[in-house]
């Protein structure tokens, strides 16, 4: 059973930056396309960034140009660099396979507010 642990969230002002981290309990990033998802009380969980096994990345239109997904195979880690944050980015952020396969972690709360 793969365990995923997200971290790095917090309270940030509009225009600020955060880097989220996703730690996996074993090596999965080289054999699975992975994604960052987010969920807010007003919306269903949405996929915002994907990194394929060959390193190709794709982003939801709402975050394109502001977020960057990356991974470190050796450390079993995945990251989401978030810049120019907006209040509408406020959500709990999760990592999982694309499409989801592993048990969801607890997520990390990102709050963008002045």
mmCIF file of C-alpha atoms in Angstrom:
data_model
loop_
_atom_site.group_PDB
_atom_site.id
_atom_site.type_symbol
_atom_site.label_atom_id
_atom_site.label_comp_id
_atom_site.label_asym_id
_atom_site.label_seq_id
_atom_site.Cartn_x
_atom_site.Cartn_y
_atom_site.Cartn_z
ATOM 1 C CA UNK A 1 0.000 0.000 0.000
ATOM 2 C CA UNK A 2 1.510 3.287 -1.114
ATOM 3 C CA UNK A 3 1.265 6.140 1.353
ATOM 4 C CA UNK A 4 1.321 9.725 0.152
ATOM 5 C CA UNK A 5 2.063 12.638 2.445
ATOM 6 C CA UNK A 6 1.577 16.200 1.295
ATOM 7 C CA UNK A 7 3.198 19.194 2.992
ATOM 8 C CA UNK A 8 4.176 22.803 2.455
ATOM 9 C CA UNK A 9 0.814 24.529 2.562
ATOM 10 C CA UNK A 10 0.042 27.630 4.545
ATOM 11 C CA UNK A 11 -1.375 31.122 4.543
ATOM 12 C CA UNK A 12 0.005 33.448 1.885
ATOM 13 C CA UNK A 13 -0.972 36.836 0.528
ATOM 14 C CA UNK A 14 -2.199 37.224 -3.035
ATOM 15 C CA UNK A 15 0.771 37.303 -5.376
ATOM 16 C CA UNK A 16 2.851 35.186 -3.047
ATOM 17 C CA UNK A 17 4.467 31.795 -3.557
ATOM 18 C CA UNK A 18 4.486 28.384 -1.954
ATOM 19 C CA UNK A 19 6.147 25.084 -2.746
ATOM 20 C CA UNK A 20 4.230 21.928 -1.943
ATOM 21 C CA UNK A 21 5.879 18.562 -1.458
ATOM 22 C CA UNK A 22 4.551 15.037 -1.880
ATOM 23 C CA UNK A 23 6.415 12.175 -0.263
ATOM 24 C CA UNK A 24 5.702 8.612 -1.356
ATOM 25 C CA UNK A 25 6.392 5.581 0.819
ATOM 26 C CA UNK A 26 8.026 3.810 -2.099
ATOM 27 C CA UNK A 27 9.280 4.415 -5.610
ATOM 28 C CA UNK A 28 6.296 5.181 -7.816
ATOM 29 C CA UNK A 29 7.088 8.321 -9.767
ATOM 30 C CA UNK A 30 9.068 6.663 -12.541
ATOM 31 C CA UNK A 31 6.293 4.219 -13.413
ATOM 32 C CA UNK A 32 3.193 6.339 -12.878
ATOM 33 C CA UNK A 33 1.942 9.579 -14.272
ATOM 34 C CA UNK A 34 1.347 11.700 -11.193
ATOM 35 C CA UNK A 35 -0.751 14.715 -10.491
ATOM 36 C CA UNK A 36 -1.524 17.443 -8.035
ATOM 37 C CA UNK A 37 -5.199 17.829 -7.222
ATOM 38 C CA UNK A 38 -7.046 20.411 -5.197
ATOM 39 C CA UNK A 39 -10.428 20.608 -3.539
ATOM 40 C CA UNK A 40 -12.262 23.513 -2.014
ATOM 41 C CA UNK A 41 -15.645 23.478 -0.258
ATOM 42 C CA UNK A 42 -17.266 25.044 -3.302
ATOM 43 C CA UNK A 43 -15.816 22.723 -5.921
ATOM 44 C CA UNK A 44 -15.209 19.095 -6.685
ATOM 45 C CA UNK A 45 -11.655 17.819 -6.565
ATOM 46 C CA UNK A 46 -9.836 18.972 -9.675
ATOM 47 C CA UNK A 47 -6.580 17.986 -11.299
ATOM 48 C CA UNK A 48 -4.323 21.024 -11.683
ATOM 49 C CA UNK A 49 -0.969 19.608 -12.776
ATOM 50 C CA UNK A 50 0.314 16.371 -14.274
ATOM 51 C CA UNK A 51 3.779 14.963 -14.834
ATOM 52 C CA UNK A 52 4.051 11.938 -17.080
ATOM 53 C CA UNK A 53 6.567 9.132 -16.807
ATOM 54 C CA UNK A 54 8.675 10.791 -19.505
ATOM 55 C CA UNK A 55 8.613 14.106 -17.673
ATOM 56 C CA UNK A 56 6.029 15.809 -19.836
ATOM 57 C CA UNK A 57 3.940 18.260 -17.863
ATOM 58 C CA UNK A 58 0.442 19.612 -18.336
ATOM 59 C CA UNK A 59 -1.565 22.132 -16.395
ATOM 60 C CA UNK A 60 -5.128 23.233 -15.936
ATOM 61 C CA UNK A 61 -5.798 26.536 -17.664
ATOM 62 C CA UNK A 62 -6.444 28.148 -14.283
ATOM 63 C CA UNK A 63 -2.847 27.583 -13.124
ATOM 64 C CA UNK A 64 -0.907 27.529 -16.388
ATOM 65 C CA UNK A 65 2.079 29.849 -16.277
ATOM 66 C CA UNK A 66 1.942 30.105 -12.486
ATOM 67 C CA UNK A 67 2.423 26.540 -11.208
ATOM 68 C CA UNK A 68 5.273 24.127 -11.958
ATOM 69 C CA UNK A 69 5.219 20.425 -11.200
ATOM 70 C CA UNK A 70 8.425 18.450 -10.746
ATOM 71 C CA UNK A 71 9.687 15.257 -9.179
ATOM 72 C CA UNK A 72 12.810 13.684 -7.716
ATOM 73 C CA UNK A 73 12.935 9.940 -8.331
ATOM 74 C CA UNK A 74 15.833 9.345 -5.976
ATOM 75 C CA UNK A 75 13.982 10.922 -3.071
ATOM 76 C CA UNK A 76 10.523 9.587 -3.981
ATOM 77 C CA UNK A 77 9.322 13.198 -3.923
ATOM 78 C CA UNK A 78 7.116 15.340 -6.092
ATOM 79 C CA UNK A 79 6.731 19.091 -5.889
ATOM 80 C CA UNK A 80 4.402 21.870 -6.914
ATOM 81 C CA UNK A 81 5.875 25.342 -7.118
ATOM 82 C CA UNK A 82 3.039 27.851 -6.956
ATOM 83 C CA UNK A 83 3.682 31.480 -7.873
ATOM 84 C CA UNK A 84 1.436 34.507 -8.276
ATOM 85 C CA UNK A 85 -1.117 32.906 -6.019
ATOM 86 C CA UNK A 86 -4.713 34.073 -6.161
ATOM 87 C CA UNK A 87 -7.535 33.791 -3.630
ATOM 88 C CA UNK A 88 -9.212 31.262 -5.919
ATOM 89 C CA UNK A 89 -6.220 28.951 -5.438
ATOM 90 C CA UNK A 90 -7.353 28.437 -1.846
ATOM 91 C CA UNK A 91 -7.970 24.715 -1.397
ATOM 92 C CA UNK A 92 -6.640 21.521 0.099
ATOM 93 C CA UNK A 93 -3.983 20.140 -2.234
ATOM 94 C CA UNK A 94 -3.383 16.428 -2.753
ATOM 95 C CA UNK A 95 -1.050 14.297 -4.821
ATOM 96 C CA UNK A 96 -1.971 11.008 -6.478
ATOM 97 C CA UNK A 97 -1.579 9.029 -9.628
ATOM 98 C CA UNK A 98 -3.285 10.262 -12.783
ATOM 99 C CA UNK A 99 -5.891 8.827 -12.845
ATOM 100 C CA UNK A 100 -6.114 8.362 -9.062
ATOM 101 C CA UNK A 101 -5.120 4.937 -7.806
ATOM 102 C CA UNK A 102 -3.484 5.227 -4.409
ATOM 103 C CA UNK A 103 -5.145 5.968 -1.111
ATOM 104 C CA UNK A 104 -5.577 9.709 -0.707
ATOM 105 C CA UNK A 105 -3.368 11.442 1.808
ATOM 106 C CA UNK A 106 -4.569 14.130 4.195
ATOM 107 C CA UNK A 107 -3.606 16.896 1.830
ATOM 108 C CA UNK A 108 -2.123 20.260 2.686
ATOM 109 C CA UNK A 109 -4.180 23.411 3.111
ATOM 110 C CA UNK A 110 -3.318 26.433 0.990
ATOM 111 C CA UNK A 111 -5.032 29.678 1.900
ATOM 112 C CA UNK A 112 -4.502 32.779 -0.209
ATOM 113 C CA UNK A 113 -5.803 35.832 1.562
ATOM 114 C CA UNK A 114 -4.805 39.340 2.514
#
